[in-house]
Amino acid sequence: MDLTPSEAQQMLRHSAQRFIAEHCEPIARRHAMQDPTGFKRENWGKFADLGWLGLPFPEEVGGFGGGPVEVGILMEEFGRGLATEPYLSTVLLAGALVAECGTEEQQKALLPAIINGERLLSFAHYESDARAGLSEVQTLAQTDNHGWTLHGRKIAVLDAVSADVHMVSARLPDAQGAGLALFLVPKDAAGVTLRDAPRLGGGRVAELTFDHARLVPDARLGAGADVLPTIQSVVNRAIVALSAEAAGMMRSMFDTTLDYTKVRKQFGRPLAANQVIRHRLADMYVQCEEARAMAARAALLVGADTDSMQRSLAASGAKVKIGRCARNVAEQAVQLHGAMGVTDELDLGLYFKRLLVFEALFGSVDYHLRRHAELFGNSRAE
């Protein structure tokens, strides 16, 4: 297998590196985090100009037809620069669901607006029993002659405060069809309450409550089939993208720690002169490379023509391996910096917090370890 990046992939990485160097330096990053939306909207316009918002979408709708490998390249550089823009929520989650579940009219209305940077979306799926998996949804959707009504509560909704439209999963009554459906809920819809809070490491997160929220008849995304399998597929790709982002954050933490140990002196000589410190740095470097390789492997597998079980195995495997490596690299980096390693004055503290978020998003490391074991056992049984 030839893993040499193509010319287009190299150009993508170089453009992302230039953007991070120019727009995500520490001062600009902290200003963005203090914004009520958690990011600077002008940066989102630059994302559109660079073509990143259309990267994973088909060319027929104005996208560039990129796959998980290209998305992983971009997310890795976002991780290095601690970018807080809502790329995950708008493009990789809600946008992907529109592309896969939406009617032709809905795709024409939403995807060009996403690609041009004109519209932001959030994906509201997880509820209080989220540890049980993606299928545990109690939010209820009912229909009558006037449209739809939603009743329920969603937690940990990424970037909801900046979203123009919330994509909400809900369960349909048995009489209306089995399984889950997705609904497009305008941010100003009656009966919707939003409670916003800062997210560790940058960005915003919210709780959405739907108290008999009234929606128009065509608010449902697509029609007919249960959307849970599609949600699972999209979340698998999101986990792989986040794994690449985590690998980028880990490498930045290692580089920062390596530089620090070269200049920080103790007992008259640099920390890096100590053989024990060198061993710890070597272990950190190995784990960074393992994480990057695991993220690349998972991107290749979820983008290949394989069955859903193999893609789920790849996503869970990446979450477990990279989650464990990330925890160790982050702890070593903080410890080698001393007490100031967890402060917000150093970027290291922000990387540490963002990696904690990575461990929690879309299921913990322990959850994915159990999921991987179960899926692997099923595949062996077949």
Tab-separated table of C-alpha atoms in Angstrom:
chain	number	residue	atom	x	y	z
A	1	MET	CA	0.000	0.000	0.000
A	2	ASP	CA	1.423	3.355	-1.073
A	3	LEU	CA	0.932	5.903	1.711
A	4	THR	CA	2.827	8.701	-0.017
A	5	PRO	CA	0.622	11.834	0.059
A	6	SER	CA	-0.528	13.117	-3.288
A	7	GLU	CA	0.309	16.596	-4.499
A	8	ALA	CA	-3.209	17.766	-3.619
A	9	GLN	CA	-2.879	16.352	-0.094
A	10	GLN	CA	0.485	18.067	0.368
A	11	MET	CA	-1.018	21.369	-0.777
A	12	LEU	CA	-3.890	20.913	1.665
A	13	ARG	CA	-1.487	20.376	4.564
A	14	HIS	CA	0.668	23.366	3.593
A	15	SER	CA	-2.347	25.671	3.301
A	16	ALA	CA	-3.590	24.549	6.726
A	17	GLN	CA	-0.149	25.089	8.255
A	18	ARG	CA	0.023	28.608	6.831
A	19	PHE	CA	-3.431	29.453	8.145
A	20	ILE	CA	-2.628	28.141	11.633
A	21	ALA	CA	0.638	30.093	11.722
A	22	GLU	CA	-1.070	33.342	10.658
A	23	HIS	CA	-4.420	33.181	12.450
A	24	CYS	CA	-4.054	30.800	15.420
A	25	GLU	CA	-1.097	32.254	17.277
A	26	PRO	CA	-1.615	32.296	21.077
A	27	ILE	CA	-2.970	35.851	21.379
A	28	ALA	CA	-5.453	35.452	18.515
A	29	ARG	CA	-6.511	32.066	19.863
A	30	ARG	CA	-7.305	33.486	23.288
A	31	HIS	CA	-9.282	36.332	21.783
A	32	ALA	CA	-11.303	33.812	19.777
A	33	MET	CA	-12.025	31.753	22.882
A	34	GLN	CA	-13.386	34.843	24.635
A	35	ASP	CA	-15.853	35.510	21.821
A	36	PRO	CA	-19.481	34.649	22.785
A	37	THR	CA	-19.547	32.050	19.996
A	38	GLY	CA	-16.162	30.565	20.894
A	39	PHE	CA	-14.510	31.478	17.586
A	40	LYS	CA	-14.029	34.354	15.161
A	41	ARG	CA	-16.593	34.402	12.377
A	42	GLU	CA	-14.120	35.973	9.921
A	43	ASN	CA	-11.988	32.843	10.213
A	44	TRP	CA	-14.995	30.805	9.117
A	45	GLY	CA	-15.186	32.909	5.962
A	46	LYS	CA	-11.519	32.139	5.312
A	47	PHE	CA	-12.302	28.428	5.689
A	48	ALA	CA	-14.865	28.836	2.919
A	49	ASP	CA	-12.448	30.767	0.698
A	50	LEU	CA	-9.840	28.018	1.100
A	51	GLY	CA	-12.385	25.358	0.129
A	52	TRP	CA	-12.210	23.496	3.441
A	53	LEU	CA	-15.952	23.697	4.125
A	54	GLY	CA	-16.641	21.820	0.902
A	55	LEU	CA	-13.810	19.311	1.316
A	56	PRO	CA	-15.846	16.179	2.248
A	57	PHE	CA	-18.894	16.888	0.058
A	58	PRO	CA	-19.487	15.503	-3.452
A	59	GLU	CA	-18.589	17.646	-6.440
A	60	GLU	CA	-22.220	17.538	-7.622
A	61	VAL	CA	-23.244	19.820	-4.755
A	62	GLY	CA	-20.265	22.140	-5.013
A	63	GLY	CA	-17.840	20.208	-2.825
A	64	PHE	CA	-14.392	18.841	-3.558
A	65	GLY	CA	-15.034	15.123	-3.086
A	66	GLY	CA	-12.414	14.617	-0.377
A	67	GLY	CA	-12.438	11.573	1.862
A	68	PRO	CA	-11.487	10.750	5.455
A	69	VAL	CA	-7.772	10.906	4.606
A	70	GLU	CA	-8.018	14.509	3.413
A	71	VAL	CA	-10.236	15.437	6.344
A	72	GLY	CA	-7.689	13.821	8.673
A	73	ILE	CA	-4.890	15.941	7.238
A	74	LEU	CA	-6.890	19.089	7.870
A	75	MET	CA	-7.972	18.045	11.360
A	76	GLU	CA	-4.422	17.154	12.365
A	77	GLU	CA	-3.313	20.704	11.588
A	78	PHE	CA	-6.374	22.092	13.387
A	79	GLY	CA	-5.253	20.092	16.411
A	80	ARG	CA	-1.749	21.526	16.257
A	81	GLY	CA	-3.192	25.041	16.229
A	82	LEU	CA	-6.063	24.403	18.687
A	83	ALA	CA	-8.558	25.772	16.171
A	84	THR	CA	-11.969	26.365	17.769
A	85	GLU	CA	-14.061	26.831	14.616
A	86	PRO	CA	-17.178	24.585	14.444
A	87	TYR	CA	-15.852	22.409	11.621
A	88	LEU	CA	-16.794	19.173	13.379
A	89	SER	CA	-20.372	20.159	14.198
A	90	THR	CA	-21.301	21.955	10.978
A	91	VAL	CA	-19.367	20.072	8.291
A	92	LEU	CA	-18.482	16.614	9.573
A	93	LEU	CA	-21.682	15.910	11.534
A	94	ALA	CA	-24.711	17.949	10.479
A	95	GLY	CA	-23.454	18.610	6.947
A	96	ALA	CA	-22.641	14.952	6.374
A	97	LEU	CA	-26.124	13.940	7.551
A	98	VAL	CA	-27.724	16.416	5.151
A	99	ALA	CA	-25.638	14.959	2.315
A	100	GLU	CA	-26.619	11.386	3.174
A	101	CYS	CA	-30.194	11.700	4.456
A	102	GLY	CA	-31.602	14.905	3.001
A	103	THR	CA	-33.962	15.148	0.069
A	104	GLU	CA	-32.709	16.759	-3.111
A	105	GLU	CA	-34.475	19.999	-2.157
A	106	GLN	CA	-32.951	19.999	1.326
A	107	GLN	CA	-29.474	19.350	-0.037
A	108	LYS	CA	-29.783	22.181	-2.535
A	109	ALA	CA	-30.983	24.534	0.190
A	110	LEU	CA	-28.426	23.658	2.867
A	111	LEU	CA	-25.196	22.274	1.398
A	112	PRO	CA	-24.229	25.289	-0.766
A	113	ALA	CA	-24.916	27.558	2.235
A	114	ILE	CA	-22.643	25.387	4.401
A	115	ILE	CA	-19.901	25.265	1.765
A	116	ASN	CA	-20.026	29.046	1.300
A	117	GLY	CA	-19.847	29.634	5.036
A	118	GLU	CA	-23.266	31.299	5.149
A	119	ARG	CA	-24.955	28.837	7.493
A	120	LEU	CA	-23.848	26.994	10.620
A	121	LEU	CA	-25.496	23.848	11.976
A	122	SER	CA	-25.295	21.855	15.184
A	123	PHE	CA	-25.986	18.168	15.749
A	124	ALA	CA	-28.165	17.501	18.823
A	125	HIS	CA	-28.291	13.790	19.526
A	126	TYR	CA	-26.929	12.772	22.926
A	127	GLU	CA	-29.175	12.660	25.982
A	128	SER	CA	-28.756	11.960	29.694
A	129	ASP	CA	-28.299	8.219	29.055
A	130	ALA	CA	-25.681	8.784	26.332
A	131	ARG	CA	-23.297	6.261	27.890
A	132	ALA	CA	-25.573	3.518	26.608
A	133	GLY	CA	-24.762	4.394	22.981
A	134	LEU	CA	-26.217	6.178	19.990
A	135	SER	CA	-29.527	4.312	20.056
A	136	GLU	CA	-30.641	5.674	23.441
A	137	VAL	CA	-32.889	8.534	22.323
A	138	GLN	CA	-36.011	9.511	24.254
A	139	THR	CA	-36.830	12.802	22.530
A	140	LEU	CA	-40.208	12.305	20.899
A	141	ALA	CA	-41.487	13.679	17.590
A	142	GLN	CA	-45.205	13.755	16.858
A	143	THR	CA	-47.036	14.984	13.805
A	144	ASP	CA	-50.464	16.425	13.078
A	145	ASN	CA	-52.084	18.468	10.341
A	146	HIS	CA	-49.991	21.510	11.252
A	147	GLY	CA	-46.529	19.935	11.254
A	148	TRP	CA	-44.286	18.362	13.875
A	149	THR	CA	-43.894	18.728	17.632
A	150	LEU	CA	-40.676	17.914	19.507
A	151	HIS	CA	-40.444	17.174	23.207
A	152	GLY	CA	-37.212	16.233	25.015
A	153	ARG	CA	-33.750	17.360	26.071
A	154	LYS	CA	-30.334	17.118	24.415
A	155	ILE	CA	-27.000	17.524	26.181
A	156	ALA	CA	-23.424	18.267	25.088
A	157	VAL	CA	-24.490	19.912	21.822
A	158	LEU	CA	-21.330	21.270	20.240
A	159	ASP	CA	-21.368	24.897	19.026
A	160	ALA	CA	-25.148	25.206	19.386
A	161	VAL	CA	-24.938	28.883	20.377
A	162	SER	CA	-23.551	29.847	16.953
A	163	ALA	CA	-25.775	27.525	14.896
A	164	ASP	CA	-28.493	28.873	12.607
A	165	VAL	CA	-30.181	25.458	12.531
A	166	HIS	CA	-30.102	22.564	15.012
A	167	MET	CA	-30.265	19.048	13.582
A	168	VAL	CA	-32.157	17.063	16.214
A	169	SER	CA	-32.656	13.310	16.438
A	170	ALA	CA	-35.989	12.095	17.777
A	171	ARG	CA	-37.939	8.893	18.092
A	172	LEU	CA	-41.104	8.455	16.072
A	173	PRO	CA	-44.256	6.924	17.532
A	174	ASP	CA	-44.847	3.330	16.465
A	175	ALA	CA	-47.790	4.376	14.349
A	176	GLN	CA	-45.564	6.720	12.312
A	177	GLY	CA	-42.720	4.305	11.594
A	178	ALA	CA	-39.969	2.619	13.580
A	179	GLY	CA	-36.653	4.032	14.656
A	180	LEU	CA	-35.165	7.504	14.642
A	181	ALA	CA	-35.626	10.556	12.446
A	182	LEU	CA	-33.756	13.839	12.101
A	183	PHE	CA	-35.375	17.263	12.220
A	184	LEU	CA	-34.157	20.699	11.185
A	185	VAL	CA	-34.970	23.120	13.993
A	186	PRO	CA	-34.365	26.869	13.451
A	187	LYS	CA	-32.485	28.530	16.286
A	188	ASP	CA	-35.424	30.863	16.981
A	189	ALA	CA	-38.126	28.175	16.937
A	190	ALA	CA	-40.779	28.499	19.632
A	191	GLY	CA	-40.436	26.031	22.485
A	192	VAL	CA	-36.630	25.704	22.213
A	193	THR	CA	-34.466	26.676	25.194
A	194	LEU	CA	-30.671	26.840	24.974
A	195	ARG	CA	-28.255	26.858	27.924
A	196	ASP	CA	-24.727	27.617	26.751
A	197	ALA	CA	-21.369	27.091	28.480
A	198	PRO	CA	-17.664	27.178	27.553
A	199	ARG	CA	-16.045	23.911	26.560
A	200	LEU	CA	-12.698	22.778	27.977
A	201	GLY	CA	-9.877	23.809	25.680
A	202	GLY	CA	-11.991	26.239	23.642
A	203	GLY	CA	-15.335	26.291	21.865
A	204	ARG	CA	-18.854	26.183	23.287
A	205	VAL	CA	-21.262	23.451	24.322
A	206	ALA	CA	-24.959	23.660	25.153
A	207	GLU	CA	-28.040	21.929	26.485
A	208	LEU	CA	-31.147	22.136	24.312
A	209	THR	CA	-34.631	21.640	25.723
A	210	PHE	CA	-37.658	21.142	23.473
A	211	ASP	CA	-40.948	21.863	25.196
A	212	HIS	CA	-43.504	20.978	22.536
A	213	ALA	CA	-41.449	22.871	19.959
A	214	ARG	CA	-43.521	23.451	16.840
A	215	LEU	CA	-41.937	22.698	13.447
A	216	VAL	CA	-43.156	23.040	9.875
A	217	PRO	CA	-44.309	19.905	7.996
A	218	ASP	CA	-41.106	19.667	5.931
A	219	ALA	CA	-38.787	19.982	8.961
A	220	ARG	CA	-37.978	16.276	8.853
A	221	LEU	CA	-34.684	15.504	7.103
A	222	GLY	CA	-35.450	13.047	4.338
A	223	ALA	CA	-38.220	10.528	4.918
A	224	GLY	CA	-38.881	6.859	5.416
A	225	ALA	CA	-36.042	4.762	6.769
A	226	ASP	CA	-34.572	4.701	10.250
A	227	VAL	CA	-31.578	7.091	10.273
A	228	LEU	CA	-29.705	5.372	13.136
A	229	PRO	CA	-27.365	3.405	10.805
A	230	THR	CA	-26.483	6.637	8.991
A	231	ILE	CA	-25.871	8.436	12.283
A	232	GLN	CA	-23.567	5.611	13.346
A	233	SER	CA	-21.636	5.844	10.071
A	234	VAL	CA	-21.264	9.624	10.318
A	235	VAL	CA	-20.180	9.434	13.961
A	236	ASN	CA	-17.587	6.779	13.071
A	237	ARG	CA	-16.046	9.166	10.543
A	238	ALA	CA	-16.205	11.988	13.099
A	239	ILE	CA	-14.335	9.845	15.647
A	240	VAL	CA	-11.620	9.174	13.076
A	241	ALA	CA	-11.373	12.897	12.272
A	242	LEU	CA	-11.113	13.718	15.986
A	243	SER	CA	-8.418	11.056	16.321
A	244	ALA	CA	-6.341	12.889	13.722
A	245	GLU	CA	-6.938	16.156	15.583
A	246	ALA	CA	-5.792	14.514	18.819
A	247	ALA	CA	-2.636	13.254	17.098
A	248	GLY	CA	-1.876	16.844	16.065
A	249	MET	CA	-2.378	18.102	19.615
A	250	MET	CA	-0.140	15.379	20.997
A	251	ARG	CA	2.658	16.301	18.614
A	252	SER	CA	2.427	19.962	19.578
A	253	MET	CA	2.616	19.012	23.266
A	254	PHE	CA	5.666	16.866	22.608
A	255	ASP	CA	7.446	19.567	20.582
A	256	THR	CA	6.729	22.152	23.274
A	257	THR	CA	7.967	19.835	26.018
A	258	LEU	CA	11.119	18.907	24.112
A	259	ASP	CA	12.004	22.581	23.612
A	260	TYR	CA	11.301	23.345	27.269
A	261	THR	CA	13.524	20.562	28.596
A	262	LYS	CA	16.380	21.880	26.467
A	263	VAL	CA	16.315	25.337	28.053
A	264	ARG	CA	15.008	24.661	31.575
A	265	LYS	CA	18.004	24.162	33.806
A	266	GLN	CA	18.123	22.301	37.069
A	267	PHE	CA	21.264	21.786	39.125
A	268	GLY	CA	23.250	23.652	36.515
A	269	ARG	CA	22.296	21.697	33.422
A	270	PRO	CA	19.260	21.323	31.117
A	271	LEU	CA	16.558	18.828	32.031
A	272	ALA	CA	17.096	17.091	28.694
A	273	ALA	CA	20.618	16.154	29.795
A	274	ASN	CA	19.078	13.764	32.328
A	275	GLN	CA	18.888	10.234	30.886
A	276	VAL	CA	15.589	9.464	32.621
A	277	ILE	CA	14.035	12.561	31.029
A	278	ARG	CA	15.358	11.475	27.649
A	279	HIS	CA	13.694	8.088	28.063
A	280	ARG	CA	10.399	9.737	28.897
A	281	LEU	CA	10.677	12.030	25.874
A	282	ALA	CA	11.451	9.029	23.682
A	283	ASP	CA	8.344	7.257	24.956
A	284	MET	CA	6.267	10.368	24.235
A	285	TYR	CA	7.617	10.561	20.689
A	286	VAL	CA	6.840	6.899	20.031
A	287	GLN	CA	3.279	7.337	21.268
A	288	CYS	CA	2.819	10.415	19.077
A	289	GLU	CA	3.912	8.413	16.043
A	290	GLU	CA	1.690	5.486	17.026
A	291	ALA	CA	-1.283	7.812	17.342
A	292	ARG	CA	-0.650	9.410	13.973
A	293	ALA	CA	-0.269	6.012	12.305
A	294	MET	CA	-3.455	4.718	13.970
A	295	ALA	CA	-5.401	7.771	12.821
A	296	ALA	CA	-4.149	7.305	9.250
A	297	ARG	CA	-5.075	3.606	9.320
A	298	ALA	CA	-8.571	4.359	10.588
A	299	ALA	CA	-9.058	7.042	7.917
A	300	LEU	CA	-8.120	4.563	5.190
A	301	LEU	CA	-10.486	1.917	6.563
A	302	VAL	CA	-13.551	4.141	7.070
A	303	GLY	CA	-13.027	5.564	3.581
A	304	ALA	CA	-12.645	2.149	1.949
A	305	ASP	CA	-15.399	0.007	0.473
A	306	THR	CA	-15.834	-2.122	3.596
A	307	ASP	CA	-18.871	-3.137	5.617
A	308	SER	CA	-20.192	-1.105	8.536
A	309	MET	CA	-18.746	-3.497	11.113
A	310	GLN	CA	-15.206	-3.011	9.816
A	311	ARG	CA	-15.620	0.761	9.828
A	312	SER	CA	-16.924	0.661	13.388
A	313	LEU	CA	-13.985	-1.526	14.419
A	314	ALA	CA	-11.575	0.975	12.877
A	315	ALA	CA	-13.201	3.930	14.641
A	316	SER	CA	-13.339	2.272	18.053
A	317	GLY	CA	-9.809	0.930	17.698
A	318	ALA	CA	-8.505	4.411	16.938
A	319	LYS	CA	-10.393	5.924	19.874
A	320	VAL	CA	-8.963	3.378	22.309
A	321	LYS	CA	-5.362	3.463	21.111
A	322	ILE	CA	-5.119	7.220	20.621
A	323	GLY	CA	-7.069	7.944	23.794
A	324	ARG	CA	-4.583	5.975	25.860
A	325	CYS	CA	-1.562	7.462	24.096
A	326	ALA	CA	-2.997	10.966	24.435
A	327	ARG	CA	-3.547	10.592	28.173
A	328	ASN	CA	0.039	9.476	28.720
A	329	VAL	CA	1.617	12.143	26.487
A	330	ALA	CA	-0.495	14.885	28.088
A	331	GLU	CA	0.358	13.786	31.626
A	332	GLN	CA	4.066	13.542	30.856
A	333	ALA	CA	4.082	16.962	29.191
A	334	VAL	CA	2.354	18.600	32.136
A	335	GLN	CA	4.604	16.898	34.672
A	336	LEU	CA	7.809	17.859	32.847
A	337	HIS	CA	6.640	21.488	32.817
A	338	GLY	CA	5.951	21.430	36.535
A	339	ALA	CA	2.944	23.111	38.136
A	340	MET	CA	2.608	25.696	35.357
A	341	GLY	CA	1.772	22.922	32.880
A	342	VAL	CA	-1.942	23.065	33.745
A	343	THR	CA	-2.329	26.847	33.682
A	344	ASP	CA	-4.057	28.749	30.901
A	345	GLU	CA	-1.024	31.004	30.590
A	346	LEU	CA	0.639	28.175	28.671
A	347	ASP	CA	-0.937	26.642	25.593
A	348	LEU	CA	0.000	23.312	27.121
A	349	GLY	CA	-2.891	23.614	29.571
A	350	LEU	CA	-5.332	24.192	26.724
A	351	TYR	CA	-4.033	21.158	24.815
A	352	PHE	CA	-4.384	19.080	27.967
A	353	LYS	CA	-8.009	20.141	28.436
A	354	ARG	CA	-8.865	19.589	24.773
A	355	LEU	CA	-7.471	16.059	24.937
A	356	LEU	CA	-9.697	15.414	27.952
A	357	VAL	CA	-12.634	16.445	25.763
A	358	PHE	CA	-11.441	14.068	23.035
A	359	GLU	CA	-11.553	11.210	25.536
A	360	ALA	CA	-15.197	11.995	26.362
A	361	LEU	CA	-16.656	12.826	22.938
A	362	PHE	CA	-18.733	10.101	21.251
A	363	GLY	CA	-18.040	7.587	23.986
A	364	SER	CA	-15.204	7.083	26.450
A	365	VAL	CA	-12.140	4.928	25.868
A	366	ASP	CA	-13.671	2.220	28.075
A	367	TYR	CA	-16.918	2.299	26.083
A	368	HIS	CA	-15.072	1.899	22.785
A	369	LEU	CA	-12.907	-0.875	24.185
A	370	ARG	CA	-16.066	-2.829	25.048
A	371	ARG	CA	-17.580	-1.960	21.681
A	372	HIS	CA	-14.462	-3.087	19.825
A	373	ALA	CA	-14.366	-6.365	21.719
A	374	GLU	CA	-18.022	-7.031	20.976
A	375	LEU	CA	-17.695	-6.172	17.281
A	376	PHE	CA	-14.539	-8.227	16.941
A	377	GLY	CA	-16.220	-11.186	18.581
A	378	ASN	CA	-19.169	-10.900	16.205
A	379	SER	CA	-16.875	-10.707	13.180
A	380	ARG	CA	-15.006	-13.841	14.294
A	381	ALA	CA	-18.296	-15.669	14.843
A	382	GLU	CA	-19.334	-14.932	11.265
